[in-house]
Short mmCIF file of C-alpha atoms in Angstrom, two decimals:
data_model
loop_
_atom_site.label_atom_id
_atom_site.label_comp_id
_atom_site.label_asym_id
_atom_site.label_seq_id
_atom_site.Cartn_x
_atom_site.Cartn_y
_atom_site.Cartn_z
CA MET P 1 -5.28 -39.53 43.86
CA PHE P 2 -6.09 -35.68 44.24
CA HIS P 3 -4.43 -34.07 47.45
CA GLY P 4 -2.56 -31.69 49.07
CA SER P 5 -0.76 -28.78 47.12
CA LEU P 6 -1.35 -29.03 43.44
CA VAL P 7 -0.39 -25.89 41.41
CA ALA P 8 -3.16 -23.71 39.42
CA LEU P 9 0.03 -23.50 36.84
CA ILE P 10 0.58 -20.07 34.70
CA THR P 11 1.20 -20.55 31.22
CA PRO P 12 4.44 -19.18 30.31
CA MET P 13 4.88 -16.68 27.31
CA GLN P 14 7.90 -14.84 25.46
CA ALA P 15 7.55 -11.92 24.74
CA ASP P 16 5.56 -11.82 21.39
CA GLY P 17 2.83 -13.56 23.53
CA SER P 18 3.71 -17.10 22.69
CA ILE P 19 3.46 -20.20 24.59
CA ASP P 20 7.49 -20.41 26.01
CA GLU P 21 7.61 -24.45 25.45
CA ALA P 22 10.77 -24.50 27.38
CA ALA P 23 10.10 -22.21 30.19
CA LEU P 24 7.43 -24.66 30.97
CA GLU P 25 9.08 -27.42 31.08
CA ASN P 26 11.58 -25.94 33.05
CA PHE P 27 8.87 -24.63 35.62
CA ILE P 28 7.02 -27.93 35.67
CA GLU P 29 10.44 -29.56 36.88
CA TRP P 30 10.91 -27.00 39.02
CA GLN P 31 7.39 -27.54 40.80
CA ILE P 32 7.83 -31.33 41.24
CA ALA P 33 11.50 -31.24 42.59
CA GLU P 34 10.16 -28.62 44.91
CA GLY P 35 7.47 -31.42 46.19
CA THR P 36 4.07 -29.84 44.26
CA HIS P 37 1.19 -32.95 44.71
CA GLY P 38 -0.15 -32.35 41.26
CA LEU P 39 -0.42 -29.74 38.43
CA VAL P 40 -3.67 -28.18 37.30
CA PRO P 41 -2.79 -26.49 33.79
CA VAL P 42 -5.48 -24.29 31.63
CA GLY P 43 -7.47 -23.49 34.06
CA THR P 44 -8.11 -19.72 35.02
CA THR P 45 -4.04 -19.02 35.99
CA GLY P 46 -3.08 -21.06 32.95
CA GLU P 47 -5.43 -18.19 30.54
CA SER P 48 -7.00 -20.56 28.97
CA PRO P 49 -9.58 -18.25 27.87
CA THR P 50 -7.20 -16.59 25.66
CA LEU P 51 -5.45 -19.57 24.58
CA SER P 52 -6.72 -21.17 21.23
CA HIS P 53 -8.13 -24.61 21.26
CA GLU P 54 -4.79 -26.06 19.61
CA GLU P 55 -2.58 -24.16 22.22
CA HIS P 56 -4.74 -25.18 24.83
CA LYS P 57 -4.16 -28.72 24.10
CA ARG P 58 -0.67 -28.39 23.70
CA VAL P 59 -0.14 -27.17 26.75
CA VAL P 60 -2.08 -30.19 28.40
CA GLU P 61 -0.24 -32.67 26.60
CA LEU P 62 3.39 -31.06 26.98
CA THR P 63 2.50 -30.94 30.80
CA ILE P 64 1.05 -34.68 31.06
CA ARG P 65 4.47 -35.97 28.93
CA ILE P 66 6.63 -33.79 31.36
CA ALA P 67 5.52 -34.77 34.39
CA ALA P 68 5.71 -38.41 33.11
CA LYS P 69 3.45 -40.05 35.61
CA ARG P 70 5.48 -38.36 38.62
CA VAL P 71 2.48 -36.52 40.10
CA PRO P 72 -1.35 -36.91 38.74
CA VAL P 73 -2.52 -33.56 36.52
CA ILE P 74 -5.79 -32.56 36.36
CA ALA P 75 -6.55 -30.80 32.58
CA GLY P 76 -8.62 -27.71 32.46
CA ALA P 77 -11.47 -28.36 30.38
CA GLY P 78 -13.85 -26.03 30.71
CA SER P 79 -16.29 -24.33 28.52
CA ASN P 80 -19.65 -22.59 28.53
CA ALA P 81 -20.22 -24.17 25.66
CA THR P 82 -20.96 -28.30 26.63
CA ALA P 83 -20.15 -29.61 23.32
CA GLU P 84 -16.17 -28.03 23.27
CA ALA P 85 -16.45 -28.85 27.23
CA ILE P 86 -16.88 -32.39 26.14
CA ASN P 87 -14.15 -32.38 23.35
CA LEU P 88 -11.74 -30.74 25.31
CA ALA P 89 -12.13 -33.25 28.05
CA GLN P 90 -11.84 -36.08 25.38
CA HIS P 91 -8.73 -34.98 24.26
CA ALA P 92 -7.55 -34.76 28.15
CA GLN P 93 -8.36 -38.27 28.60
CA SER P 94 -6.79 -39.44 25.13
CA VAL P 95 -3.66 -38.00 25.97
CA GLY P 96 -3.19 -39.70 29.12
CA ALA P 97 -4.60 -36.69 31.92
CA ASP P 98 -5.29 -38.51 35.31
CA GLY P 99 -8.47 -36.06 35.59
CA VAL P 100 -10.39 -32.47 34.59
CA LEU P 101 -11.08 -29.34 35.84
CA VAL P 102 -14.69 -28.31 34.65
CA VAL P 103 -15.57 -24.94 35.55
CA THR P 104 -19.68 -24.20 36.03
CA PRO P 105 -20.69 -22.39 32.76
CA TYR P 106 -20.01 -18.58 32.94
CA TYR P 107 -22.00 -16.61 31.16
CA ASN P 108 -24.72 -18.75 30.30
CA LYS P 109 -26.25 -18.58 33.70
CA PRO P 110 -27.45 -21.94 33.44
CA THR P 111 -29.89 -23.07 36.21
CA GLN P 112 -29.33 -25.62 38.57
CA ASP P 113 -31.20 -27.91 36.52
CA GLY P 114 -28.92 -26.52 33.54
CA LEU P 115 -25.41 -27.24 35.36
CA ILE P 116 -26.60 -31.32 36.37
CA LEU P 117 -27.19 -31.89 32.58
CA HIS P 118 -24.05 -29.92 31.23
CA TYR P 119 -21.97 -32.36 33.92
CA THR P 120 -23.57 -35.15 32.69
CA ALA P 121 -23.13 -34.87 29.53
CA ILE P 122 -19.10 -34.34 30.63
CA ALA P 123 -18.90 -37.12 32.72
CA ASP P 124 -20.53 -39.83 30.27
CA ALA P 125 -18.29 -38.37 27.42
CA ILE P 126 -15.20 -39.84 29.39
CA ASP P 127 -14.09 -42.43 32.04
CA ILE P 128 -11.54 -39.99 33.56
CA PRO P 129 -12.42 -38.25 36.96
CA VAL P 130 -14.40 -34.71 36.36
CA ILE P 131 -13.83 -32.21 39.26
CA ILE P 132 -16.59 -29.77 39.31
CA TYR P 133 -14.93 -25.79 39.64
CA ASN P 134 -17.57 -23.97 41.34
CA ILE P 135 -16.13 -20.03 41.55
CA PRO P 136 -19.15 -17.79 41.83
CA SER P 137 -17.05 -14.76 41.40
CA ARG P 138 -16.01 -15.33 37.74
CA SER P 139 -18.90 -17.59 36.35
CA VAL P 140 -21.68 -15.81 38.55
CA ILE P 141 -23.67 -18.92 39.03
CA ASP P 142 -22.98 -21.30 42.23
CA MET P 143 -23.56 -24.55 42.06
CA SER P 144 -25.69 -25.56 45.55
CA VAL P 145 -24.82 -28.68 47.08
CA ALA P 146 -27.94 -30.25 46.81
CA THR P 147 -27.23 -29.86 42.97
CA MET P 148 -23.45 -31.09 43.59
CA ALA P 149 -24.78 -34.38 45.84
CA LYS P 150 -26.69 -35.52 42.44
CA LEU P 151 -23.99 -35.06 40.41
CA ALA P 152 -21.25 -37.10 43.14
CA LYS P 153 -24.01 -40.23 41.86
CA HIS P 154 -22.24 -40.30 38.96
CA ARG P 155 -19.26 -42.46 38.40
CA ASN P 156 -17.42 -40.08 36.73
CA ILE P 157 -17.75 -36.86 38.91
CA ALA P 158 -15.02 -37.24 41.62
CA GLY P 159 -15.07 -34.15 43.55
CA VAL P 160 -14.67 -30.15 43.67
CA LYS P 161 -12.74 -27.07 43.51
CA ASP P 162 -14.56 -24.83 45.71
CA ALA P 163 -13.64 -21.34 45.28
CA THR P 164 -16.14 -19.78 47.24
CA ALA P 165 -14.12 -18.95 50.22
CA ASN P 166 -17.33 -19.78 52.37
CA LEU P 167 -15.99 -22.50 55.42
CA SER P 168 -19.12 -24.39 56.23
CA ARG P 169 -19.03 -25.33 52.33
CA PRO P 170 -17.06 -28.22 53.03
CA LEU P 171 -19.09 -29.20 55.56
CA HIS P 172 -21.95 -29.27 54.01
CA THR P 173 -20.70 -30.90 51.08
CA ALA P 174 -19.36 -33.45 53.18
CA ALA P 175 -22.55 -34.30 54.42
CA ALA P 176 -23.96 -34.08 51.31
CA CYS P 177 -22.08 -36.14 49.02
CA GLY P 178 -19.34 -38.47 51.56
CA PRO P 179 -16.49 -38.43 52.21
CA ASP P 180 -14.63 -40.14 49.50
CA PHE P 181 -15.89 -36.88 47.53
CA CYS P 182 -12.82 -35.34 46.83
CA GLN P 183 -12.77 -31.38 47.88
CA LEU P 184 -10.00 -28.96 47.17
CA SER P 185 -10.15 -25.33 47.71
CA GLY P 186 -9.66 -22.58 44.99
CA GLU P 187 -8.58 -20.24 47.27
CA ASP P 188 -5.30 -19.90 49.02
CA HIS P 189 -6.20 -17.52 52.42
CA THR P 190 -8.51 -20.49 53.16
CA ALA P 191 -6.55 -23.33 52.08
CA LEU P 192 -5.70 -24.79 55.65
CA ALA P 193 -8.82 -23.99 57.46
CA PHE P 194 -10.43 -25.74 54.62
CA LEU P 195 -8.61 -28.95 55.45
CA ALA P 196 -9.74 -28.35 58.87
CA ALA P 197 -13.44 -28.45 57.22
CA GLY P 198 -12.87 -31.21 55.74
CA GLY P 199 -11.36 -30.90 52.90
CA HIS P 200 -8.15 -32.55 51.04
CA GLY P 201 -6.21 -30.38 49.22
CA CYS P 202 -5.95 -26.74 47.33
CA ILE P 203 -5.31 -26.04 44.30
CA SER P 204 -3.44 -23.08 44.18
CA VAL P 205 -2.10 -19.74 42.61
CA SER P 206 0.53 -18.86 45.52
CA ALA P 207 1.83 -22.25 44.63
CA ASN P 208 3.28 -21.04 41.33
CA ILE P 209 5.84 -18.95 43.37
CA ALA P 210 5.99 -20.93 46.72
CA PRO P 211 6.04 -24.30 46.11
CA ARG P 212 8.04 -25.76 48.30
CA LEU P 213 6.29 -24.18 51.01
CA CYS P 214 2.76 -25.15 50.19
CA ALA P 215 3.84 -28.15 50.04
CA GLU P 216 4.87 -28.28 53.24
CA LEU P 217 1.60 -26.94 54.44
CA HIS P 218 -0.03 -30.03 53.57
CA ASN P 219 2.18 -32.53 54.51
CA ALA P 220 2.83 -30.83 58.05
CA TRP P 221 -1.24 -31.05 58.22
CA GLN P 222 -1.30 -34.80 57.22
CA ARG P 223 1.16 -35.93 60.04
CA GLY P 224 -1.08 -33.97 62.25
CA ASP P 225 1.76 -31.01 62.95
CA ILE P 226 -0.70 -28.53 62.99
CA ALA P 227 1.51 -25.82 64.32
CA ALA P 228 3.84 -26.33 61.52
CA ALA P 229 1.07 -25.88 59.16
CA MET P 230 -0.29 -22.53 60.68
CA ALA P 231 3.75 -21.13 60.77
CA ILE P 232 3.77 -22.13 56.56
CA GLN P 233 0.06 -20.20 56.60
CA ALA P 234 1.06 -16.99 58.49
CA ARG P 235 4.25 -16.70 56.69
CA LEU P 236 2.59 -17.40 53.19
CA LEU P 237 -0.07 -14.21 54.06
CA PRO P 238 1.75 -11.73 52.38
CA LEU P 239 2.08 -13.60 49.43
CA HIS P 240 -1.38 -14.55 49.00
CA ASP P 241 -2.08 -11.03 49.59
CA ALA P 242 0.00 -9.84 46.79
CA MET P 243 -1.43 -12.53 44.76
CA PHE P 244 -4.56 -10.97 44.05
CA VAL P 245 -3.92 -7.28 44.11
CA GLU P 246 -4.67 -7.47 40.44
CA THR P 247 -7.05 -9.62 38.40
CA ASN P 248 -4.99 -13.02 38.34
CA PRO P 249 -2.83 -14.35 36.99
CA ALA P 250 -1.13 -10.71 36.26
CA PRO P 251 0.43 -10.91 39.37
CA ALA P 252 1.64 -14.77 39.17
CA LYS P 253 3.39 -14.47 35.97
CA TYR P 254 5.21 -11.45 37.57
CA ALA P 255 6.40 -12.80 40.04
CA ALA P 256 7.61 -16.23 38.24
CA SER P 257 9.18 -13.75 35.46
CA LEU P 258 11.08 -12.50 38.39
CA LEU P 259 12.07 -16.51 39.12
CA GLY P 260 13.13 -17.08 35.62
CA TYR P 261 10.20 -18.15 34.26
CA GLY P 262 8.82 -16.67 31.05
CA THR P 263 7.60 -12.95 30.86
CA PRO P 264 5.47 -10.83 33.25
CA ASP P 265 2.67 -10.21 30.55
CA CYS P 266 -0.77 -11.84 30.05
CA ARG P 267 -2.59 -11.68 27.16
CA LEU P 268 -5.20 -8.68 26.57
CA PRO P 269 -7.92 -8.11 27.84
CA LEU P 270 -5.60 -8.12 30.84
CA ALA P 271 -3.26 -5.75 31.87
CA PRO P 272 0.01 -5.46 32.69
CA LEU P 273 0.89 -5.12 36.52
CA SER P 274 0.80 -1.94 37.71
CA GLU P 275 4.01 -0.44 38.92
CA ALA P 276 2.33 -0.10 43.19
CA ALA P 277 1.26 -3.96 42.25
CA ARG P 278 4.66 -4.93 41.04
CA ALA P 279 6.06 -3.27 44.28
CA GLN P 280 3.98 -5.14 46.86
CA MET P 281 4.81 -8.63 44.93
CA HIS P 282 8.31 -7.76 45.25
CA ALA P 283 8.36 -7.00 48.69
CA ALA P 284 6.19 -10.23 49.92
CA MET P 285 8.54 -12.44 47.77
CA VAL P 286 10.97 -10.76 49.88
CA SER P 287 8.94 -10.95 52.88
CA VAL P 288 8.63 -15.14 52.11
CA GLY P 289 12.35 -15.40 51.66
CA LEU P 290 11.66 -16.51 47.98
CA ILE P 291 14.23 -13.62 46.44
CA ASN P 292 16.84 -11.59 48.35
#
C-alpha cells in the first residue's frame, strides 16, 4: 500500500497563523494531479508540535476528505506521551486514515524496552498500519534494528520511516524484519540509494515543491530505468540542499508560497526564513525548473 513518493505535507497558513483550509485543499489537489503516491499530514513538516489537538485532527480530516481514497493517507499521530499518541491514532482511524506515522518519543529518552511498550500500546489500540518514525536527529533516541524486529511481529506495525541517513540500516532492517516490512526513507538526498538498499519509497519534504519530479524518480526506479532515476536525482539536488538550509519546514513553506500555497511563515518558535536562505531557495527552484 505504501510506496513511491509520499509527501510530508506542509500545513498552509494565513498571515495571522490560522490554518488556510482553502490553500490546503488546492495544495492536495495539485499534489495528486502531479502524481504524488501518498499524503502524510501533520508530521514534522506539517508543524505538528505547534498545532493544537483540534487543529491536528482537523488537518487529518481535511486531508482524508480531499484525497477521497485516490491516494493513501498516513496521518501523523506521534507524541512523547503514549496516551496522547493513542488518542491521535484512534482519531485518524475513525476518520478513514490508511495508516499512522508515529515518531519515537522525544525528550523523554525511553529505553529500547520503553519503545517496545510505547509502540505496542498504540498498535494494540487501533486496527490500521503503524509506521514507526525513527529520526534520532530530532528525538535524540535511535530505535535499534533488534527492537524494530520485535515490533515488526505485531500485526499492526507495518514499517518504518527511516530518517537516519544510514544506508546500511535498510539492509539490516530487511534482514531482521523481512521483505514485507515497509521501509520508507525520511531523507530526500539519499532516497534513491535507499531504494537500492531495499527501500519501498520516501516520505519527502522536497515533494511539497517538486511532486512530479519526485514521483517520476520512483516511477523510473520501479520500471527499472535507473539512468532516468539518477538523472532526476541529480536535477533535484539543489532543491534538496535548499530545503534544509534552515530548519524544516521554513524553507518548504517559503517555496510553497512562491507557488501560491499559503504564506511563507511558520509558527513560533521557528523564525521566518532569512534573506540568504530565501535567495538560495529561489535560485534552486529556478535551477530545477519550477519557476522562471
